[in-house]
Coordinates of C-alpha atoms in Angstrom, one line a residue:
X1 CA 1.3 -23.2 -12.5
X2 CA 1.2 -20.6 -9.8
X3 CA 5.0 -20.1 -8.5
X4 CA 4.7 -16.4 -6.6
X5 CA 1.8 -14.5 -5.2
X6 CA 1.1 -11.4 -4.0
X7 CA -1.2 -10.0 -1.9
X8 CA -2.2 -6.2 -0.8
X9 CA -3.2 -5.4 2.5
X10 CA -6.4 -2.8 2.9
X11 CA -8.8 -3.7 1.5
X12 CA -7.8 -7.5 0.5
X13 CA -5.7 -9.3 3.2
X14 CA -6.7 -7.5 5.9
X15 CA -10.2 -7.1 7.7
X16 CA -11.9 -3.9 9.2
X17 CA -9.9 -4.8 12.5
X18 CA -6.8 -4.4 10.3
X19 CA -6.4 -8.7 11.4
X20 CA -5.2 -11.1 8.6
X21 CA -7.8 -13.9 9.4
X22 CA -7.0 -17.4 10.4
X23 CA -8.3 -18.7 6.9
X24 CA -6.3 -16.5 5.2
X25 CA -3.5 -17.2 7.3
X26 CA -4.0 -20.9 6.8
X27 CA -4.2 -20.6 3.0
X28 CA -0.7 -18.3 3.0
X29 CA 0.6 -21.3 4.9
X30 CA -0.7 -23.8 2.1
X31 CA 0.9 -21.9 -0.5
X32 CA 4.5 -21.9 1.5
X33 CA 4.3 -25.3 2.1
X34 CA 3.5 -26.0 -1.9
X35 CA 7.1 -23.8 -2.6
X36 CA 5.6 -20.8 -3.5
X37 CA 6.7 -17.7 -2.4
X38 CA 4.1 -15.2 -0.7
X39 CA 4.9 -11.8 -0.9
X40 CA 2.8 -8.7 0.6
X41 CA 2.4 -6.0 -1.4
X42 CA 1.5 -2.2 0.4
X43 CA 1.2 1.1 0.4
X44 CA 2.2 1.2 3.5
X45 CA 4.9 2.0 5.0
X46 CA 7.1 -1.5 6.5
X47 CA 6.6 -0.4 10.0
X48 CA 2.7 -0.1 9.6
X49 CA 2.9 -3.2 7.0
X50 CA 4.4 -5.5 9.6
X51 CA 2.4 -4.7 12.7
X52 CA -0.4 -7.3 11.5
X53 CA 2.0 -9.8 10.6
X54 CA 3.7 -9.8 13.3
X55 CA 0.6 -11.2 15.3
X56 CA 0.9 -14.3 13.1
X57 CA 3.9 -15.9 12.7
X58 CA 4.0 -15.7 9.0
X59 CA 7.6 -14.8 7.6
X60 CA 7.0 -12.8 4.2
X61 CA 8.5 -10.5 1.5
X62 CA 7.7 -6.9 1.4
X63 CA 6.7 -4.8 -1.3
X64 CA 5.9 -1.4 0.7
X65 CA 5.2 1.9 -0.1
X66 CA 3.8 1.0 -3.9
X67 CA 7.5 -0.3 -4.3
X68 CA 9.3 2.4 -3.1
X69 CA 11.0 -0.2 -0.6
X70 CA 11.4 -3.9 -0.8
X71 CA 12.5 -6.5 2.1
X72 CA 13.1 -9.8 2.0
X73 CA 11.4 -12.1 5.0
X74 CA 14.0 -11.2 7.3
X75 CA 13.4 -7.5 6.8
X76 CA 16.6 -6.6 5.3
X77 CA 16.0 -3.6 2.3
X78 CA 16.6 -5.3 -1.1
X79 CA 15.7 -1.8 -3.1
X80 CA 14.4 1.6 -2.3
X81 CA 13.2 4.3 -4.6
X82 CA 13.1 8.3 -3.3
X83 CA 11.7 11.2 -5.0
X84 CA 14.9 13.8 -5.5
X85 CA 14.5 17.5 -4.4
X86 CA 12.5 18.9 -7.5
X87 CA 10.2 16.0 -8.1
X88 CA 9.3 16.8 -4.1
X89 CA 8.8 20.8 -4.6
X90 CA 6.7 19.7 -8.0
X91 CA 4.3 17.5 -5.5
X92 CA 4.3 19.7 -2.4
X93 CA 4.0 23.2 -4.0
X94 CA 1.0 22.0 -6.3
X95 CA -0.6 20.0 -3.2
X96 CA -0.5 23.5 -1.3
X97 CA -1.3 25.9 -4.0
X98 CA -4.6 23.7 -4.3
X99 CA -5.3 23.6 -0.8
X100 CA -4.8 20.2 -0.6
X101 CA -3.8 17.7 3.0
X102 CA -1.1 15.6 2.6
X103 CA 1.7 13.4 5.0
X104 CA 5.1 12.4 3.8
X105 CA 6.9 8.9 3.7
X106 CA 10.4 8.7 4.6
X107 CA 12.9 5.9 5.0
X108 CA 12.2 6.5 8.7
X109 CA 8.6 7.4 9.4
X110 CA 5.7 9.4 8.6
X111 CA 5.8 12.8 8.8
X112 CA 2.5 14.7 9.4
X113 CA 1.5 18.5 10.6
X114 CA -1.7 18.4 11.7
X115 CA -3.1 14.5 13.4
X116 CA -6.7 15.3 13.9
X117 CA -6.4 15.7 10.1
X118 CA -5.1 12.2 10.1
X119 CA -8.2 11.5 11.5
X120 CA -10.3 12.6 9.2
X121 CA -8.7 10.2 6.8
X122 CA -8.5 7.5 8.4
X123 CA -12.7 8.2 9.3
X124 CA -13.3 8.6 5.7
X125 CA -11.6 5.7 4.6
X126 CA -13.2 3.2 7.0
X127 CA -16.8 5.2 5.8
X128 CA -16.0 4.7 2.1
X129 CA -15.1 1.3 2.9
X130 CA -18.6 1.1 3.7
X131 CA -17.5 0.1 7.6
X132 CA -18.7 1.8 10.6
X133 CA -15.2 3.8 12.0
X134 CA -14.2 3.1 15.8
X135 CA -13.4 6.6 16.3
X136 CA -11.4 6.1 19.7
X137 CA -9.6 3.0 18.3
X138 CA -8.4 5.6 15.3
X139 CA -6.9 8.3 18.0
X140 CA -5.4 5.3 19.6
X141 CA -3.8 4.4 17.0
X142 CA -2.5 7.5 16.1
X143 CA -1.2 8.1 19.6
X144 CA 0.6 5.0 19.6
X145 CA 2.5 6.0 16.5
X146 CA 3.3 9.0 17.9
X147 CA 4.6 8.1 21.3
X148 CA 6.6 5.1 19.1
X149 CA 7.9 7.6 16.7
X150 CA 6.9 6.1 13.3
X151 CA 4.0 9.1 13.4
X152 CA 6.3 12.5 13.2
X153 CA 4.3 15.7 14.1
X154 CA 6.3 18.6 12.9
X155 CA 5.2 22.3 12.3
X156 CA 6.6 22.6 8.7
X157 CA 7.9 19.7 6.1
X158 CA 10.3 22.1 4.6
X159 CA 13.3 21.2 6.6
X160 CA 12.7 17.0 6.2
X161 CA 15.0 17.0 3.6
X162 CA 18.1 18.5 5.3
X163 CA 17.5 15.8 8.0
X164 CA 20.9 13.8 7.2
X165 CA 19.8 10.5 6.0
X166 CA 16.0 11.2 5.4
X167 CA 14.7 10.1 2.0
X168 CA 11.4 10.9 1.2
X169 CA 9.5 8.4 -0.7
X170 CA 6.2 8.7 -0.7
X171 CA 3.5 11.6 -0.8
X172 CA 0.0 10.8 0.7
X173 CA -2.5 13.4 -0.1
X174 CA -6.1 13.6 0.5
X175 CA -9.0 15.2 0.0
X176 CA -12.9 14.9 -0.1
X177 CA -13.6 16.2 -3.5
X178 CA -13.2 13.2 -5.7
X179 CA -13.3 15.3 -9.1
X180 CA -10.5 17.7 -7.7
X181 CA -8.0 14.8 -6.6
X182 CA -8.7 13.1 -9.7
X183 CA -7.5 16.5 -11.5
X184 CA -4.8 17.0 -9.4
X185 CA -3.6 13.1 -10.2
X186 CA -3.9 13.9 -14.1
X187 CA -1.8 16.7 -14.1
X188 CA 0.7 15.2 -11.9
X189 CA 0.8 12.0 -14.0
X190 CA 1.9 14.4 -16.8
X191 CA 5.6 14.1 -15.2
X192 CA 7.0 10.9 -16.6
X193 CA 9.2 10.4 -13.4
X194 CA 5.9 10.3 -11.1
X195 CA 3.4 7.5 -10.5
X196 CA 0.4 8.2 -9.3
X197 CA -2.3 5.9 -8.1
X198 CA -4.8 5.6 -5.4
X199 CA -5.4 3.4 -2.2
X200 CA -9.0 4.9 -1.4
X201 CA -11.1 7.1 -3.2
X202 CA -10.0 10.8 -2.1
X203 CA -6.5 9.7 -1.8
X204 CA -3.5 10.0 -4.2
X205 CA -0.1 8.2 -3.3
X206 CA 2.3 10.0 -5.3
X207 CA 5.7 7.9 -5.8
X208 CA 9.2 7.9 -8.0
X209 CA 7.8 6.1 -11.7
X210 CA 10.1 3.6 -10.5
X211 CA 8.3 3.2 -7.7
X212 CA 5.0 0.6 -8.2
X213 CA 4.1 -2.1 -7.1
X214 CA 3.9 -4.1 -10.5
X215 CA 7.5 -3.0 -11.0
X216 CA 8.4 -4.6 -7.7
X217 CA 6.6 -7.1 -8.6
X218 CA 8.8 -8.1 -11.7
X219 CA 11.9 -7.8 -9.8
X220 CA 11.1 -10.3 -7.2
X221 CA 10.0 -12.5 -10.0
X222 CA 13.3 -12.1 -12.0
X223 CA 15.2 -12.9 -8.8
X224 CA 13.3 -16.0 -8.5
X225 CA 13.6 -17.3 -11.7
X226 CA 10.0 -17.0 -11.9
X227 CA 7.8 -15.7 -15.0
X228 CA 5.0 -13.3 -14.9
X229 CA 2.7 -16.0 -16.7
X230 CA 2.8 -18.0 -13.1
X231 CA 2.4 -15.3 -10.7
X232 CA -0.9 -14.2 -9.0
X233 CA -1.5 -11.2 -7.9
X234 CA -4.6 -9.6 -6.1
X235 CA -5.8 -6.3 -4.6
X236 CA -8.8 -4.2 -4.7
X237 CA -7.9 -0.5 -5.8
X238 CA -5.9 1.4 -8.3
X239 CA -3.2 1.3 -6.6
X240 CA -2.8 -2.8 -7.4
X241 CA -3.5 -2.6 -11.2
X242 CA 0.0 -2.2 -12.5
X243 CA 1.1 -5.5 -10.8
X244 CA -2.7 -7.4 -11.6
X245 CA -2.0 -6.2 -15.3
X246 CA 1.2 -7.8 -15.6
X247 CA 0.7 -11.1 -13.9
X248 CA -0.7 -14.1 -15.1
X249 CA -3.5 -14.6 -12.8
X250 CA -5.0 -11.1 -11.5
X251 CA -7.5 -11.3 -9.0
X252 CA -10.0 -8.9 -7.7
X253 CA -11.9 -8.8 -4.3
X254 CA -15.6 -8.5 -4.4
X255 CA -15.2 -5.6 -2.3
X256 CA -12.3 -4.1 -5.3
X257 CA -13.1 -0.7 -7.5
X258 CA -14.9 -1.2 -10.7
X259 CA -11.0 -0.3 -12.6
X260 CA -9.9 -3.0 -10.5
X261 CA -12.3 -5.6 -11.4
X262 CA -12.4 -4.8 -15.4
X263 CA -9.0 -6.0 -15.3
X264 CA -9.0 -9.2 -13.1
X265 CA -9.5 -12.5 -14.8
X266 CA -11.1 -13.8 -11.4
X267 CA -12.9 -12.1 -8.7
X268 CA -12.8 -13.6 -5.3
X269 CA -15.1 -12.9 -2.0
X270 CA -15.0 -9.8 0.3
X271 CA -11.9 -9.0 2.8
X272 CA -14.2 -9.2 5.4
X273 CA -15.1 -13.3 4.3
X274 CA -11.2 -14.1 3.8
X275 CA -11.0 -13.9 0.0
X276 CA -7.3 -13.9 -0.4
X277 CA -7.2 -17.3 1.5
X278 CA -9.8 -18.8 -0.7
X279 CA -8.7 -16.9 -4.0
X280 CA -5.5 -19.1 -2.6
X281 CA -6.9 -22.2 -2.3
X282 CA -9.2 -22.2 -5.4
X283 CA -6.5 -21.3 -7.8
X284 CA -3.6 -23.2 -6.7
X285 CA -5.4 -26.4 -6.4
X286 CA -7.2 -26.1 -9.9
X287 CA -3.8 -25.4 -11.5
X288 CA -1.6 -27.9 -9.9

């Protein structure tokens, strides 16, 4: 019997309007009401996580930044988990001696030095996704993180750490040649206090080892009481296998990555046609 689930958010919850839709809305509801917990589960950071929650009025856990940081439904920080001063000048100085883009996570925002290359990203992405980018809607976006200050612009990262209180926690980097990010991710991977995964083809999200999702996963389970045998999990890249590989029920979206799939014991429909909701429904109701 299914007792936890949870969900990631591109890609699977949310649509190409970055909207959780009112069936899947309606299905998180169902689950609630049946006593199980619903938890989100992101690479994004909490303040980009919530923003589509917070136009429902949905009240859920938080698993963000692959596990780097978990809140409970109230948003108060159960964990966190910060890459220490070598393990970021391992990242950082092989990202730049290969030419390589990337932004930093903190406990306090994002950190980038060049936007329009935030762009790019965010273009490639949405093309990759195989939807049409809103091009204008992106710069909005991107303005309004600025002006809000959970978008940092700075000329150099080099002095983030000496920011009293900052803890970096997350390396986003990016790049259009797949065959040289997925080099890069091998030999980073070599370090046994790194994870690496991936949240879109051309992207690596480079965390503590403690840091994952799966991981986080476990912990909320524990805390619960529940076991891994009746939790559900589903997502749609790499970045989601270590928690579908270590739940009872993985699921994969139609839309997910061939890695993703060969692992999921079910396959529900596209995020544009609200298959978290009926992934949901199906499954709880055929194992009650």
């Amino acid at each position: 019997m299914i007792k936890l689930i949870a969900t990631d958010m591109d890609g699977t919850l949310l649509n190409a309007s970055h909207e959780i839709s009112p069936e899947n809305q309606q299905a998180i509801r169902y689950a609630q009401e049946q006593g199980i917990t619903v938890v989100i589960a992101t690479g994004r950071a909490f303040y980009e996580a919530n923003t589509p929650v917070a136009d429902t009025d949905l009240k859920v856990p938080y698993i963000c930044l692959n596990g780097a940081e978990v809140r409970d439904e109230t948003f108060n920080i159960m964990s966190t988990s910060h890459l220490n001063h070598e393990l970021v000048n391992k990242v950082t100085s092989k990202l730049k001696d290969e030419g390589i883009y990337y932004q930093i996570y903190t406990n306090r925002g994002i950190y980038t030095e060049n936007p329009q290359k935030d762009l790019d990203i965010y273009i490639d992405i949405a093309e990759r996704a195989g939807q049409q980018a809103d091009v204008e809607k992106i710069k909005a976006g991107i303005q309004k993180r600025i002006d809000n200050g959970t978008l940092k612009v700075v000329e150099s990262y080099d002095d983030i750490e000496d920011i009293p209180g900052e803890l970096i926690m997350k390396v986003l980097a990016f790049n259009p040649d797949l065959e040289k990010m997925d080099r890069i991710g091998q030999e980073l991977a070599a370090s046994p206090n790194l994870a690496i995964s991936s949240s879109s083809r051309g992207n690596l999200e480079i965390t503590h080892s403690d840091a994952q999702k799966g991981i986080a996963l476990e912990t909320i389970a524990e805390r619960l009481g529940v076991k891994m045998e009746n939790v559900m999990a589903i997502g749609d890249n790499l970045n989601d296998v270590s928690m579908l590989e270590r739940v009872g029920y993985p699921v994969a979206m139609d839309n997910a990555a061939p890695e993703v799939k060969a692992i999921a014991k079910y396959t529900t429909d596209t995020n544009e046609n609200s298959g978290v909701g009926k992934a949901i429904m199906k499954l709880i109701n055929d194992n009650q």
